[in-house]
PDB file of C-alpha atoms in Angstrom:
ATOM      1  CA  UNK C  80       0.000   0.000   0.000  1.00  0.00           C
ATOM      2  CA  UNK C  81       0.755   3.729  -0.412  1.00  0.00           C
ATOM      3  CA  UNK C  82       0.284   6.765   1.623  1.00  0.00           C
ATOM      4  CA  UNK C  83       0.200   7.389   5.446  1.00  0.00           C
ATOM      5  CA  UNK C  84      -3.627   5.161   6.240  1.00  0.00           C
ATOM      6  CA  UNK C  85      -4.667   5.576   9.811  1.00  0.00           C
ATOM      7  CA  UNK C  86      -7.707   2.943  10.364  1.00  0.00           C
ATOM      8  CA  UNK C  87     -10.671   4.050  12.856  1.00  0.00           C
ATOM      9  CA  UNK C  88      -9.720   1.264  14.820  1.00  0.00           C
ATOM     10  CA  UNK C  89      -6.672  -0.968  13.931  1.00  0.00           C
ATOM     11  CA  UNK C  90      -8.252  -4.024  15.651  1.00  0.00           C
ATOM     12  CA  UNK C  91     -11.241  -5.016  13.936  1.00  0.00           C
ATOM     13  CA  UNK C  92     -13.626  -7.189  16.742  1.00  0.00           C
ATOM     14  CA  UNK C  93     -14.880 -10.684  14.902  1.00  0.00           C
ATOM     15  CA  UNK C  94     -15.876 -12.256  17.970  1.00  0.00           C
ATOM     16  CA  UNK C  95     -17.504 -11.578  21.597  1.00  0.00           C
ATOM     17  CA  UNK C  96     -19.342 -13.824  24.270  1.00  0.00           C
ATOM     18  CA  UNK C  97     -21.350 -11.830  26.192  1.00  0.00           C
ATOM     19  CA  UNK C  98     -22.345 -14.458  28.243  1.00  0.00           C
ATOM     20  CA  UNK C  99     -20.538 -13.481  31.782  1.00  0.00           C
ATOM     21  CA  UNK C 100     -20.979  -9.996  32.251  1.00  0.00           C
ATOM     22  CA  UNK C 101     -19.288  -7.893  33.653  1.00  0.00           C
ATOM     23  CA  UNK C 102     -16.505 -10.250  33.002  1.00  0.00           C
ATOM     24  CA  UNK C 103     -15.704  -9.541  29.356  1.00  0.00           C
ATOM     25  CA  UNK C 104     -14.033 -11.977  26.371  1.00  0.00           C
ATOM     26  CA  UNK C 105     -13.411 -10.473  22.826  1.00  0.00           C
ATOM     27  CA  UNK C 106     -11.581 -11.603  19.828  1.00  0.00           C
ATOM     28  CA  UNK C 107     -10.049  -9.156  17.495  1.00  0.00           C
ATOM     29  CA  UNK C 108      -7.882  -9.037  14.195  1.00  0.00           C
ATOM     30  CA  UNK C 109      -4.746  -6.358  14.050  1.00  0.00           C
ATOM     31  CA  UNK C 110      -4.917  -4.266  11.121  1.00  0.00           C
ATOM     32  CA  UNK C 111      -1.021  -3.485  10.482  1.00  0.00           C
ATOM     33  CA  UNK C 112      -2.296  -1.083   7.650  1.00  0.00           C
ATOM     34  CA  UNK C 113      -3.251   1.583  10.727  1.00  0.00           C
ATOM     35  CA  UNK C 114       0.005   4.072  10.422  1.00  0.00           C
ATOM     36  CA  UNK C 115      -0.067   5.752  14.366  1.00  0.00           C
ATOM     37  CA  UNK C 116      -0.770   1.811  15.854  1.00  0.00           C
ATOM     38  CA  UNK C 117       2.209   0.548  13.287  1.00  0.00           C
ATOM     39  CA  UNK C 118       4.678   3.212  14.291  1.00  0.00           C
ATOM     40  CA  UNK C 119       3.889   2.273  18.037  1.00  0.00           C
ATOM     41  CA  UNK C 120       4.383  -1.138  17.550  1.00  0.00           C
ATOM     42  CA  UNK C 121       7.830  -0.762  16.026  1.00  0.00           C
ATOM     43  CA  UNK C 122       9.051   1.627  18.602  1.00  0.00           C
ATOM     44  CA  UNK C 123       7.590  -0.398  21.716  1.00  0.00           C
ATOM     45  CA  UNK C 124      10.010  -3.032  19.886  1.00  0.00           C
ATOM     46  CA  UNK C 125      13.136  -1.198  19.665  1.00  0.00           C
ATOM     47  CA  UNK C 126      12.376  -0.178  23.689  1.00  0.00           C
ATOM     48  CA  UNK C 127      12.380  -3.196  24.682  1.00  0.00           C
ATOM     49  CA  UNK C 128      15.242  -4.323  22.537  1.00  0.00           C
ATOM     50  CA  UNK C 129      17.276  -1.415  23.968  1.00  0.00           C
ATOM     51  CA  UNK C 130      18.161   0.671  20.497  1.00  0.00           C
ATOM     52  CA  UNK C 131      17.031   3.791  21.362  1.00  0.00           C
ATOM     53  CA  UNK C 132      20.673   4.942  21.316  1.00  0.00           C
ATOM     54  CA  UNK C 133      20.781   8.413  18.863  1.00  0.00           C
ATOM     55  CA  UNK C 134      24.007   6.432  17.664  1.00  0.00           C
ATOM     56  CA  UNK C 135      22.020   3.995  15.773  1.00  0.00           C
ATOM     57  CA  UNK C 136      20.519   5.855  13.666  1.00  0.00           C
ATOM     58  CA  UNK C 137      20.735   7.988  10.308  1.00  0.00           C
ATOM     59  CA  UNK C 138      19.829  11.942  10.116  1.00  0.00           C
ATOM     60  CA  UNK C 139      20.793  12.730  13.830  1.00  0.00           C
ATOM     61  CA  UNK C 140      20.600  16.654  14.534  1.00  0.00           C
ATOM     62  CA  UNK C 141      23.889  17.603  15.717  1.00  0.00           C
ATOM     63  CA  UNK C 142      22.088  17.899  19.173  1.00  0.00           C
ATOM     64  CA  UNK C 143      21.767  14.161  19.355  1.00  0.00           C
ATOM     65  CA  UNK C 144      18.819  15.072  20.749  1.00  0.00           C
ATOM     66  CA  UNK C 145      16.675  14.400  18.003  1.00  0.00           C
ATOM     67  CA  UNK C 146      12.866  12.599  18.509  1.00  0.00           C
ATOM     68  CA  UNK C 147      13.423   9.069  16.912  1.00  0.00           C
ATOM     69  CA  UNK C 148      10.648   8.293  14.478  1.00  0.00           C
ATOM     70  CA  UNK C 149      10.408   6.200  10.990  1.00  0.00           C
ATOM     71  CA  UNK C 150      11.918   9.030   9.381  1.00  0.00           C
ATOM     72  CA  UNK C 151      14.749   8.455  11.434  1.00  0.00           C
ATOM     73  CA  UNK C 152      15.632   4.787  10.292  1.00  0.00           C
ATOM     74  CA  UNK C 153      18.367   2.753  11.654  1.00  0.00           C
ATOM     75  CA  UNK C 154      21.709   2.847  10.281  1.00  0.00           C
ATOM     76  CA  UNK C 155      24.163   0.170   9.850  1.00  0.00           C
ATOM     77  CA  UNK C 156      25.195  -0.084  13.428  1.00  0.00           C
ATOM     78  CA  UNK C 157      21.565  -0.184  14.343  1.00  0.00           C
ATOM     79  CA  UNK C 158      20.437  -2.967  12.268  1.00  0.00           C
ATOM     80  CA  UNK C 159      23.201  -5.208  13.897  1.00  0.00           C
ATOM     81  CA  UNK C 160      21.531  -4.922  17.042  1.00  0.00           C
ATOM     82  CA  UNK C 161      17.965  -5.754  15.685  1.00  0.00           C
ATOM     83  CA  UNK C 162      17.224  -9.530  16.642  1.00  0.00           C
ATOM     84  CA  UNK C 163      17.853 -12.614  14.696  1.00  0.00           C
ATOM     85  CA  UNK C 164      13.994 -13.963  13.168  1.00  0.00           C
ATOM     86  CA  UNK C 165      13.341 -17.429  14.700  1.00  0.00           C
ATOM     87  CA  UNK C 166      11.787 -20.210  12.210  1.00  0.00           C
ATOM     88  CA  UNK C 167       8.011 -20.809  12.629  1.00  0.00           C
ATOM     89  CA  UNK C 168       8.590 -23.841  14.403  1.00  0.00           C
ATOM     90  CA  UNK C 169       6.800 -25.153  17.074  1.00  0.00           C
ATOM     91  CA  UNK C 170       9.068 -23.280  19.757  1.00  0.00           C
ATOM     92  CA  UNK C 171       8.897 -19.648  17.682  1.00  0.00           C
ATOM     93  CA  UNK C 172       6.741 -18.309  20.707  1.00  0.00           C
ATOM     94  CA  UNK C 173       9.188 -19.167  23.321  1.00  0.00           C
ATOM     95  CA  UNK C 174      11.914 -16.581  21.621  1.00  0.00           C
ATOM     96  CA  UNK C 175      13.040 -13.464  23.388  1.00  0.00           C
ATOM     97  CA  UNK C 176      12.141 -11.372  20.215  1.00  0.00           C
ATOM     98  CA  UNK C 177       8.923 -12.706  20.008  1.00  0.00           C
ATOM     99  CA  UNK C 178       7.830 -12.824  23.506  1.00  0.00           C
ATOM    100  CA  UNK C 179       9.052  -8.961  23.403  1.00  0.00           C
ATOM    101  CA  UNK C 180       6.945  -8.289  19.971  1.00  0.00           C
ATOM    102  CA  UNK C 181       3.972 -10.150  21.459  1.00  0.00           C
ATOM    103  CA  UNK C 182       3.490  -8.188  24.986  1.00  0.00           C
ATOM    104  CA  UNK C 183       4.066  -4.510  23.007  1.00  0.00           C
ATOM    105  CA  UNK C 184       1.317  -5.741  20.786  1.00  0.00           C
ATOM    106  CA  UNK C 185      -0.845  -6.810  23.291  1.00  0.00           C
ATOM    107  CA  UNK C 186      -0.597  -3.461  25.196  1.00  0.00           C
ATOM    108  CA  UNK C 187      -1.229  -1.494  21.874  1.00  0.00           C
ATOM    109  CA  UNK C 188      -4.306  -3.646  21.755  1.00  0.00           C
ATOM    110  CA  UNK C 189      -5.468  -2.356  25.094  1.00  0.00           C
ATOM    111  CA  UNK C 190      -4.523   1.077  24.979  1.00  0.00           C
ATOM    112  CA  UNK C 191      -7.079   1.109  21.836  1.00  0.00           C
ATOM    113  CA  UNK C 192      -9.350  -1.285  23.542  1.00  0.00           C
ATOM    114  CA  UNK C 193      -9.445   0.252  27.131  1.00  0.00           C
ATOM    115  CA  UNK C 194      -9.421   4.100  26.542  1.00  0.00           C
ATOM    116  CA  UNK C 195      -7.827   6.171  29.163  1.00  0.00           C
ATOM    117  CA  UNK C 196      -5.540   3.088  30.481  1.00  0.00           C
ATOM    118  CA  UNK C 197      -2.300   4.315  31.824  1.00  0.00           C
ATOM    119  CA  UNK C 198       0.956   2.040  31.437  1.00  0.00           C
ATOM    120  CA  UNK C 199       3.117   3.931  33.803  1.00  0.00           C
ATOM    121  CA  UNK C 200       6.242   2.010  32.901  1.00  0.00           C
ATOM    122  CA  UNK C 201       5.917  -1.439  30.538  1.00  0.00           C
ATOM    123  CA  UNK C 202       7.173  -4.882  32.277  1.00  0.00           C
ATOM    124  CA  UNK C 203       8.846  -5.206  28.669  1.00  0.00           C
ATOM    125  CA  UNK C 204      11.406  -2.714  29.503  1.00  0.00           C
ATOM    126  CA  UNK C 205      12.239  -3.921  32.908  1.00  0.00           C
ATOM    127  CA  UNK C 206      11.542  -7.718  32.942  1.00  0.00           C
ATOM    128  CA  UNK C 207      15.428  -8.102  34.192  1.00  0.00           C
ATOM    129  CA  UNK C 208      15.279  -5.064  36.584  1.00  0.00           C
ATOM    130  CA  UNK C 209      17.294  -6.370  40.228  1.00  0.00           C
ATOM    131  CA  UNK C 210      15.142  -8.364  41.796  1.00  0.00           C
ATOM    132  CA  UNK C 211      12.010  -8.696  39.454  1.00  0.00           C
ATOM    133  CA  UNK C 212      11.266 -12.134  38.921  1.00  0.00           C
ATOM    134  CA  UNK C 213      11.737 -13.007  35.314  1.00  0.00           C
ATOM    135  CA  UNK C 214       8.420 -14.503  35.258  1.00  0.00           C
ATOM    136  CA  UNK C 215       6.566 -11.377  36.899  1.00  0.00           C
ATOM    137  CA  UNK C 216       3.520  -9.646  36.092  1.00  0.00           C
ATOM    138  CA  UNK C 217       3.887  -8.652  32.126  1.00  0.00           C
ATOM    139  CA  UNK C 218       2.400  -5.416  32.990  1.00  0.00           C
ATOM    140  CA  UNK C 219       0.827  -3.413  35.004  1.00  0.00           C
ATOM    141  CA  UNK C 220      -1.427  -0.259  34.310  1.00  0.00           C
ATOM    142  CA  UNK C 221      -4.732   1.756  35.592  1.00  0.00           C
ATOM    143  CA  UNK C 222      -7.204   3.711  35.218  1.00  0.00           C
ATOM    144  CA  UNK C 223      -8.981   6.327  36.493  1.00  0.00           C
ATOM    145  CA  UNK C 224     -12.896   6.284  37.529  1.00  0.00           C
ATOM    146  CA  UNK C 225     -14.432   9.318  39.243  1.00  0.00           C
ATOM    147  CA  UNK C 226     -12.534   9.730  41.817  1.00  0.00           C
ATOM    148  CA  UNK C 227     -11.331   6.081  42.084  1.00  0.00           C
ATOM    149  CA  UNK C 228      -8.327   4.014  40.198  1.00  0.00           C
ATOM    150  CA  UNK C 229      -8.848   0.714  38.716  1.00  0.00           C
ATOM    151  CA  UNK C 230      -5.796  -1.509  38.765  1.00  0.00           C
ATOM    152  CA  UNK C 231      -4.823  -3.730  35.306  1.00  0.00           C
ATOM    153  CA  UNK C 232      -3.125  -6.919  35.801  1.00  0.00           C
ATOM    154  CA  UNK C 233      -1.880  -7.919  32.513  1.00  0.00           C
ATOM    155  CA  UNK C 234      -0.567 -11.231  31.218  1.00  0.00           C
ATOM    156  CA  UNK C 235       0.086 -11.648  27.484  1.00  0.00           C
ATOM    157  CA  UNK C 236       0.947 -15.602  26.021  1.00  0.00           C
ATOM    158  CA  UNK C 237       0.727 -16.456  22.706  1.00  0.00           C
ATOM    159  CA  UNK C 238       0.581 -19.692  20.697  1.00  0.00           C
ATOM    160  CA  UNK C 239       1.091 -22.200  17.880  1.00  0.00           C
ATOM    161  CA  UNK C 240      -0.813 -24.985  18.924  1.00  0.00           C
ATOM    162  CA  UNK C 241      -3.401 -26.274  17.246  1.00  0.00           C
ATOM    163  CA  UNK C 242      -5.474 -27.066  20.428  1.00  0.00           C
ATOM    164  CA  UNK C 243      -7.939 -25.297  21.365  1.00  0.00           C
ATOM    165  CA  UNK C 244      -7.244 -23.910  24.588  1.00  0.00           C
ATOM    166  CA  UNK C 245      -3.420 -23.671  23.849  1.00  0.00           C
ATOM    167  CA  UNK C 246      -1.495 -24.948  27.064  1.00  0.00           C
ATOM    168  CA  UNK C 247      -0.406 -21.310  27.409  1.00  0.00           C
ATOM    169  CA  UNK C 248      -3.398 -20.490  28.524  1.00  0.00           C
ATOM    170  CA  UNK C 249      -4.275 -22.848  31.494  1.00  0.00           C
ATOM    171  CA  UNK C 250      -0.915 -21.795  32.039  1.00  0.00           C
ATOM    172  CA  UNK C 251      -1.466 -18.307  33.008  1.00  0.00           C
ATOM    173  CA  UNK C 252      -4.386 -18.851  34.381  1.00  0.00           C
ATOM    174  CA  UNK C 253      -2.712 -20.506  37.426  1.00  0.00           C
ATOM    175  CA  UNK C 254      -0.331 -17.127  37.065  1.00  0.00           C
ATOM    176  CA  UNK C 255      -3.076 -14.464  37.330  1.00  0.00           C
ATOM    177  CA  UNK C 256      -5.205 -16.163  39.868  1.00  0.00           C
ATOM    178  CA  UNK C 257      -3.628 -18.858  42.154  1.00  0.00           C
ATOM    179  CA  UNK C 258       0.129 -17.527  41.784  1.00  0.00           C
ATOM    180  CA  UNK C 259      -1.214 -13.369  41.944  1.00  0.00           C
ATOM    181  CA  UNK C 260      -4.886 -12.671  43.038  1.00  0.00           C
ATOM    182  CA  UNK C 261      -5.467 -15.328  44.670  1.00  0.00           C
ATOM    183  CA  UNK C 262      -1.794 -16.283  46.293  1.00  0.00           C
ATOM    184  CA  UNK C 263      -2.240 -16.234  50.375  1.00  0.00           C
ATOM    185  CA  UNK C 264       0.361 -13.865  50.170  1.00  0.00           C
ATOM    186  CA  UNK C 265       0.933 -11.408  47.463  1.00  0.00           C
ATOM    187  CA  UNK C 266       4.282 -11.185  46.896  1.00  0.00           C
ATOM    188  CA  UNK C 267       3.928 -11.342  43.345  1.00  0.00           C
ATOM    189  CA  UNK C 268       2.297  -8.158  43.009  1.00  0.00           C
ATOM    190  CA  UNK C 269       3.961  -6.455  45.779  1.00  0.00           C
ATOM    191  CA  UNK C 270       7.123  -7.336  44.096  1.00  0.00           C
ATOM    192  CA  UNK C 271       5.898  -6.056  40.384  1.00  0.00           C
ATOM    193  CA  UNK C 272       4.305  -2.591  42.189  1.00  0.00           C
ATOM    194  CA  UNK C 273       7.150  -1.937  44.125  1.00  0.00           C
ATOM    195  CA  UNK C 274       9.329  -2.200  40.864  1.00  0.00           C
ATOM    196  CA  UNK C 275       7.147  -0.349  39.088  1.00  0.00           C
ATOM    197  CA  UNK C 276       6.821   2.621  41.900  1.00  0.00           C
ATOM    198  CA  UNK C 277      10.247   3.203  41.359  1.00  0.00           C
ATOM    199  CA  UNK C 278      10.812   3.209  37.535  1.00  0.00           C
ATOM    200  CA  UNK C 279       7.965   5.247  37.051  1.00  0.00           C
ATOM    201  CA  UNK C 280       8.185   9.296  36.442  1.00  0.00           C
ATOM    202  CA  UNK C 281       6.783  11.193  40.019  1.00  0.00           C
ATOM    203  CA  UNK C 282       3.060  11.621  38.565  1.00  0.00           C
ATOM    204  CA  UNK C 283       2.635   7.675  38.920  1.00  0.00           C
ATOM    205  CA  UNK C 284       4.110   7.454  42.145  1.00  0.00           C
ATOM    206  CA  UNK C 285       1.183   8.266  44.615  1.00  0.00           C
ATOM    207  CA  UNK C 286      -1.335   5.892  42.281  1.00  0.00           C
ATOM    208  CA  UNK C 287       1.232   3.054  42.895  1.00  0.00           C
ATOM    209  CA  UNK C 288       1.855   3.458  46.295  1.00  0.00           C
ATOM    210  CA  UNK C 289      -2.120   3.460  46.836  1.00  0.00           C
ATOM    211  CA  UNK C 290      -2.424   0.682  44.854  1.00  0.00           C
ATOM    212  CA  UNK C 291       0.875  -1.479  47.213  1.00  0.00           C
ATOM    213  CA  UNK C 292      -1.046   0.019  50.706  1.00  0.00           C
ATOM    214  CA  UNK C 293      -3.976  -1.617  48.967  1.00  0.00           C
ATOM    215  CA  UNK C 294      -2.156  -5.034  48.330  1.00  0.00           C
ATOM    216  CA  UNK C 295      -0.841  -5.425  51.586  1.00  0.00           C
ATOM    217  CA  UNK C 296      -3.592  -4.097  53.469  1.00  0.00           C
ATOM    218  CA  UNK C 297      -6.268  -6.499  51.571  1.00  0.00           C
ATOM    219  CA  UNK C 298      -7.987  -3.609  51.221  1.00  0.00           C
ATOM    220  CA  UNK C 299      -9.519  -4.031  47.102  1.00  0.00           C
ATOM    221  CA  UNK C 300     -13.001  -3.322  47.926  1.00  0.00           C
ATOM    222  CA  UNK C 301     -14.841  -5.233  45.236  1.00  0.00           C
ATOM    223  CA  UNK C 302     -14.195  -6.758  42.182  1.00  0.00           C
ATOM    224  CA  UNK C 303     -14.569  -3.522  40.346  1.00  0.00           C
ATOM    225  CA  UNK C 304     -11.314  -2.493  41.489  1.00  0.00           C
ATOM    226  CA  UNK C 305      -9.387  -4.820  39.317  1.00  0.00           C
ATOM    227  CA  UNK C 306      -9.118  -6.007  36.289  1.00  0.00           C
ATOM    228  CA  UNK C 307      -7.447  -9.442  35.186  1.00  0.00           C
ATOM    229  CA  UNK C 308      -6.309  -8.640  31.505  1.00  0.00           C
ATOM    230  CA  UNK C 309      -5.048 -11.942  29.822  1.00  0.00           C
ATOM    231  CA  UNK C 310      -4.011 -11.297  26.072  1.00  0.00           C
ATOM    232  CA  UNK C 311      -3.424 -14.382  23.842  1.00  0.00           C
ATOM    233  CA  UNK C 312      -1.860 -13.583  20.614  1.00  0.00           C
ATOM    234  CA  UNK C 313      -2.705 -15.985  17.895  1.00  0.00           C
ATOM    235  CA  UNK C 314      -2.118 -16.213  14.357  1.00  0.00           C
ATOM    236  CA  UNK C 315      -4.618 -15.636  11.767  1.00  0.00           C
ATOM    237  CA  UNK C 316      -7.506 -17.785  11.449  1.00  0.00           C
ATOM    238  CA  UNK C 317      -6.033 -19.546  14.309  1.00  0.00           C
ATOM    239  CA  UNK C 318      -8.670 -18.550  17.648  1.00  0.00           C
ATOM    240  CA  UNK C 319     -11.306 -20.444  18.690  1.00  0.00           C
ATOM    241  CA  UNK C 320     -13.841 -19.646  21.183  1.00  0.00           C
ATOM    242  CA  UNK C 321     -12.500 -22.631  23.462  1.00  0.00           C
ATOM    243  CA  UNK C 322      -9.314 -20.807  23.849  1.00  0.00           C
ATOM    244  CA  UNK C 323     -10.636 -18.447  26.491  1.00  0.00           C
ATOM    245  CA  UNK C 324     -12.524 -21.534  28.248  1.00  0.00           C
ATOM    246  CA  UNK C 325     -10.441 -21.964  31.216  1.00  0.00           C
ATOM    247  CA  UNK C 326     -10.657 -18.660  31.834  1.00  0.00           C
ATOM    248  CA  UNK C 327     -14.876 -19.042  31.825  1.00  0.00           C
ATOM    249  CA  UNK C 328     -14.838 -21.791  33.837  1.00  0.00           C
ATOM    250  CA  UNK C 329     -12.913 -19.626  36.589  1.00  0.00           C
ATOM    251  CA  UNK C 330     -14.656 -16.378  36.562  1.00  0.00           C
ATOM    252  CA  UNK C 331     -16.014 -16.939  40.192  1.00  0.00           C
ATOM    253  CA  UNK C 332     -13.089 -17.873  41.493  1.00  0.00           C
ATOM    254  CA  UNK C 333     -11.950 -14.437  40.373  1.00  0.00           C
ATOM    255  CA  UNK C 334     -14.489 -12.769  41.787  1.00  0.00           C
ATOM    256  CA  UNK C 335     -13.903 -14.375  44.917  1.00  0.00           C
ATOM    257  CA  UNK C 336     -10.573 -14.392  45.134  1.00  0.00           C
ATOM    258  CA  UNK C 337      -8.084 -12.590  47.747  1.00  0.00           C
ATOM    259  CA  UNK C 338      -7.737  -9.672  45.515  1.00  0.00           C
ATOM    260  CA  UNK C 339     -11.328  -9.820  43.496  1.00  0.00           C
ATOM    261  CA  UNK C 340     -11.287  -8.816  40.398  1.00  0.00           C
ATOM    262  CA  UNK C 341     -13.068  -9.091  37.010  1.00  0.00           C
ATOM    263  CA  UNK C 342     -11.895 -10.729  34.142  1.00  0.00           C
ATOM    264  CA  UNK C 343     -11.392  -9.006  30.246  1.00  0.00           C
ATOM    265  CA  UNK C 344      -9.879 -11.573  27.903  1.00  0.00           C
ATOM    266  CA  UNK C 345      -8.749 -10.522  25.314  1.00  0.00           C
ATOM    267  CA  UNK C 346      -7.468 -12.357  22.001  1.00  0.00           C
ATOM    268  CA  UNK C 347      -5.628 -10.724  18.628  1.00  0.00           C
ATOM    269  CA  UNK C 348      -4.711 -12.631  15.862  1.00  0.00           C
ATOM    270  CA  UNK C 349      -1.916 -10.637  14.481  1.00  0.00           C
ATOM    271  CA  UNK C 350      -0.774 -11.745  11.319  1.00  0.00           C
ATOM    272  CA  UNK C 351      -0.015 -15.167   9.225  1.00  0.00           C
ATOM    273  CA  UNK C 352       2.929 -15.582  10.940  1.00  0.00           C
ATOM    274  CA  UNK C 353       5.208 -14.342  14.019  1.00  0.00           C
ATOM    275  CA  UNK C 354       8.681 -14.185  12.540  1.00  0.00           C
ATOM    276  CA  UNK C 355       6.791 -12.835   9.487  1.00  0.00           C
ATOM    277  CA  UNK C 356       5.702 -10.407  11.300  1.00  0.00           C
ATOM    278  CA  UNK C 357       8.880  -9.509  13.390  1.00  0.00           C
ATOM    279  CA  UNK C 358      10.477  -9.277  10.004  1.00  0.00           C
ATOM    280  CA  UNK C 359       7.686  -6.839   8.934  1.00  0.00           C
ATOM    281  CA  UNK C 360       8.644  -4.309  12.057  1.00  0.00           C
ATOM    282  CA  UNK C 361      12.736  -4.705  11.226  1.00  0.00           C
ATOM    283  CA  UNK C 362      12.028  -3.941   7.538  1.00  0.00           C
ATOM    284  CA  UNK C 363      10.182  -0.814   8.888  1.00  0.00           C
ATOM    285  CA  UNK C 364      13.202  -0.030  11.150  1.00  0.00           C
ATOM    286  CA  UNK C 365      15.267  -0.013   8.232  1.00  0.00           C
ATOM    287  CA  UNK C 366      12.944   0.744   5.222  1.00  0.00           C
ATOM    288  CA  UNK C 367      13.320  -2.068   3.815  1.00  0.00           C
ATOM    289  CA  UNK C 368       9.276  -2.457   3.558  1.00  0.00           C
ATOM    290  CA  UNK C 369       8.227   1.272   3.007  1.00  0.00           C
ATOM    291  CA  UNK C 370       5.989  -0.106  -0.126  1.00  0.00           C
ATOM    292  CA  UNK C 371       4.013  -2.597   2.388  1.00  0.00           C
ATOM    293  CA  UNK C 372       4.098  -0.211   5.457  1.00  0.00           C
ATOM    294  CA  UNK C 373       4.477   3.392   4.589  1.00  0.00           C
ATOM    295  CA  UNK C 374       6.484   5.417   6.922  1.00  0.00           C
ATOM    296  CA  UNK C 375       5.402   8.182   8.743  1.00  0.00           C
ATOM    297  CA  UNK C 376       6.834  10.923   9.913  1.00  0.00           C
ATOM    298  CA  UNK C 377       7.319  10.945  13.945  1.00  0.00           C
ATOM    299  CA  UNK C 378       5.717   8.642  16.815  1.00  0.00           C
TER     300      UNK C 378
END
């Protein structure tokens, strides 16, 4: 395609039970075609794969200050540093690139999804932080209603299988309930809040700290107060309404659980293939695909 296209709404909704209210499970497609949600996906990318460097890149003002945006592609020295494309094999969603590609696509899906929701500081740039578990919370964000805050636990998988539910998913399910919001201690998200507090910039910080007096205290009032966002990315063509099953059979437990919460699954099929796709956003960083994906001008 040509020209700078921005889409209404880059992920087009194909499927919804509405079944459990007010727990909420939607499928959606990602439209890569949408320019703004394209740029955002390659720079959550290069964030998390730590090239943000003014070094890497061509046209720097002699400030080396200079807002990096698809104008600005990488140069040589960049592109070394861009990850190597795993095969579509049976392990491709197990890859560090991947993973990475997966959870800033996920939260791109949510900031369209779930207007207003803050990500004060992704869990993709600080999954090795000192002392975070490497198999934390993927992310943490909130919003604000009235006068109250509404805390997002996030956790993205993704999947290959041809099962329907993917093991993935029963997998995080004992993550984000018995291992998190339902733990009889919660360490978990102490540990992932208390990291966050202190990467985030100062107009998180009293949010965050309300939220940790909250964990400790046991003080989540109601379900309302939390949200339990699971995101399962999926090839095309590839979800099926049982994916999101284990999930449905649990949604009392959530409700019910140390730290209540309600449930909004959430599943994007994202393109025919993941390392196609990861090859898509290097191209872009490059541009090496400018007549698929037409640059834009800044993020």
């Amino acid at each position: 395609m040509r020209g700078k296209t921005t889409l209404e709404d880059p992920f087009i909704k194909f499927f919804e039970d509405t079944a459990f209210s007010p727990h909420s499970f939607k499928a959606y497609r990602y439209q890569k075609e949408d320019r703004k949600c394209w740029q955002a996906v390659v720079k959550g990318c290069l964030e998390s794969w730590r090239i943000k460097a003014e070094a890497f890149y061509e046209n720097v003002s002699e400030t080396g200050f200079k807002k990096i945006g698809m104008d600005n592609i990488l140069n040589l020295h960049g592109q070394k540093r861009l990850p190597f494309t795993p095969p579509e094999d049976s392990r491709v969603t197990k890859k560090s690139a991947i993973t990475d590609m997966t959870e800033v696509l996920a939260l791109q899906a949510l900031k369209w999804k779930e207007k207003d929701l803050i990500f004060p500081y992704p869990r993709v740039l600080h999954k090795e932080a000192y002392r975070l578990q490497h198999h934390g919370i993927d992310a943490i964000g909130y919003k604000k209603n009235a006068d109250e805050y509404t805390l997002y636990v996030i956790e993205v998988m993704a999947s290959v299988e041809d099962r329907h539910p993917p093991a993935t998913v029963k997998d995080h399910l004992i993550q984000i309930l018995p291992d998190t919001l339902d733990a009889a201690e919660p360490e978990r998200l102490l540990m992932d809040l208390q990291t966050l507090h202190d990467e985030s910039s100062d107009e998180h910080k009293d949010i965050l700290n309300g939220f940790i007096i909250a964990t400790y205290e046991g003080s989540f009032s109601s379900s309302d107060s939390v949200v339990a966002a699971p995101v399962l990315i999926r090839r095309f063509d590839e979800f099926h309404k049982n994916d999101w099953k284990p999930f449905i059979q649990k949604t009392r437990s959530f409700e019910m659980a140390k730290i209540p919460s309600n449930l909004l699954f959430i599943a994007v099929e994202c393109h025919e293939s993941f390392s196609g796709l990861l090859d898509l956003i290097k191209g872009s960083t490059s541009g090496a695909n400018n007549s698929e994906i037409e640059n834009g001008e800044e993020y």
